[in-house]
Amino acid sequence: MAIHVLRTIVIVLGVLILAVFGAIIWTAFDDDGDSSAVSGGTNSGAAPDRLSLGLPSPACTIEQARSEGGRLTVITGGPANLPECRRVFVIQLSSGRIQAEIRP
């Protein structure tokens, strides 16, 4: 009698372990478009509009970009004959808005 109870407990625990393992696998591979749940992101709002830096020429390039403290710093440059390409932008990552623009 005791062996039957023990066997039933082991079977029930085995099924429980398989169910939890299946739920973990399902959650890991279920992609319903909510990437913030997987990446640990905190921004649950709608994606901001595309960012335009308003550079004067297609020859202007991004020379450096660095993210720190919820802000993205972008340094642009370009050919020597286009000094107006040289700018520094500070962009708020949560809203996608340009906080500051520096023109050296």
Short mmCIF file of C-alpha atoms in Angstrom, two decimals, residues 42-52 69-72 90-100:
data_model
loop_
_atom_site.label_atom_id
_atom_site.label_comp_id
_atom_site.label_asym_id
_atom_site.label_seq_id
_atom_site.Cartn_x
_atom_site.Cartn_y
_atom_site.Cartn_z
CA THR A 42 10.68 49.24 -19.07
CA ASN A 43 9.25 51.28 -21.95
CA SER A 44 5.77 49.94 -22.62
CA GLY A 45 4.53 52.89 -24.68
CA ALA A 46 4.18 53.08 -28.43
CA ALA A 47 7.34 53.38 -30.47
CA PRO A 48 8.32 56.97 -31.24
CA ASP A 49 8.31 58.33 -34.78
CA ARG A 50 11.45 57.88 -36.87
CA LEU A 51 14.22 60.17 -35.76
CA SER A 52 15.50 62.74 -38.23
CA GLY A 69 22.02 57.24 -18.63
CA GLY A 70 18.96 56.94 -20.87
CA ARG A 71 20.44 59.31 -23.45
CA LEU A 72 22.11 58.75 -26.81
CA VAL A 90 21.76 64.46 -27.29
CA ILE A 91 18.66 62.29 -27.70
CA GLN A 92 16.33 61.06 -24.92
CA LEU A 93 15.93 57.32 -25.56
CA SER A 94 12.53 56.93 -23.88
CA SER A 95 10.83 59.53 -26.07
CA GLY A 96 13.15 59.69 -29.11
CA ARG A 97 13.26 63.49 -28.87
CA ILE A 98 16.40 65.55 -29.43
CA GLN A 99 17.21 67.26 -26.12
CA ALA A 100 20.19 69.28 -27.32
#
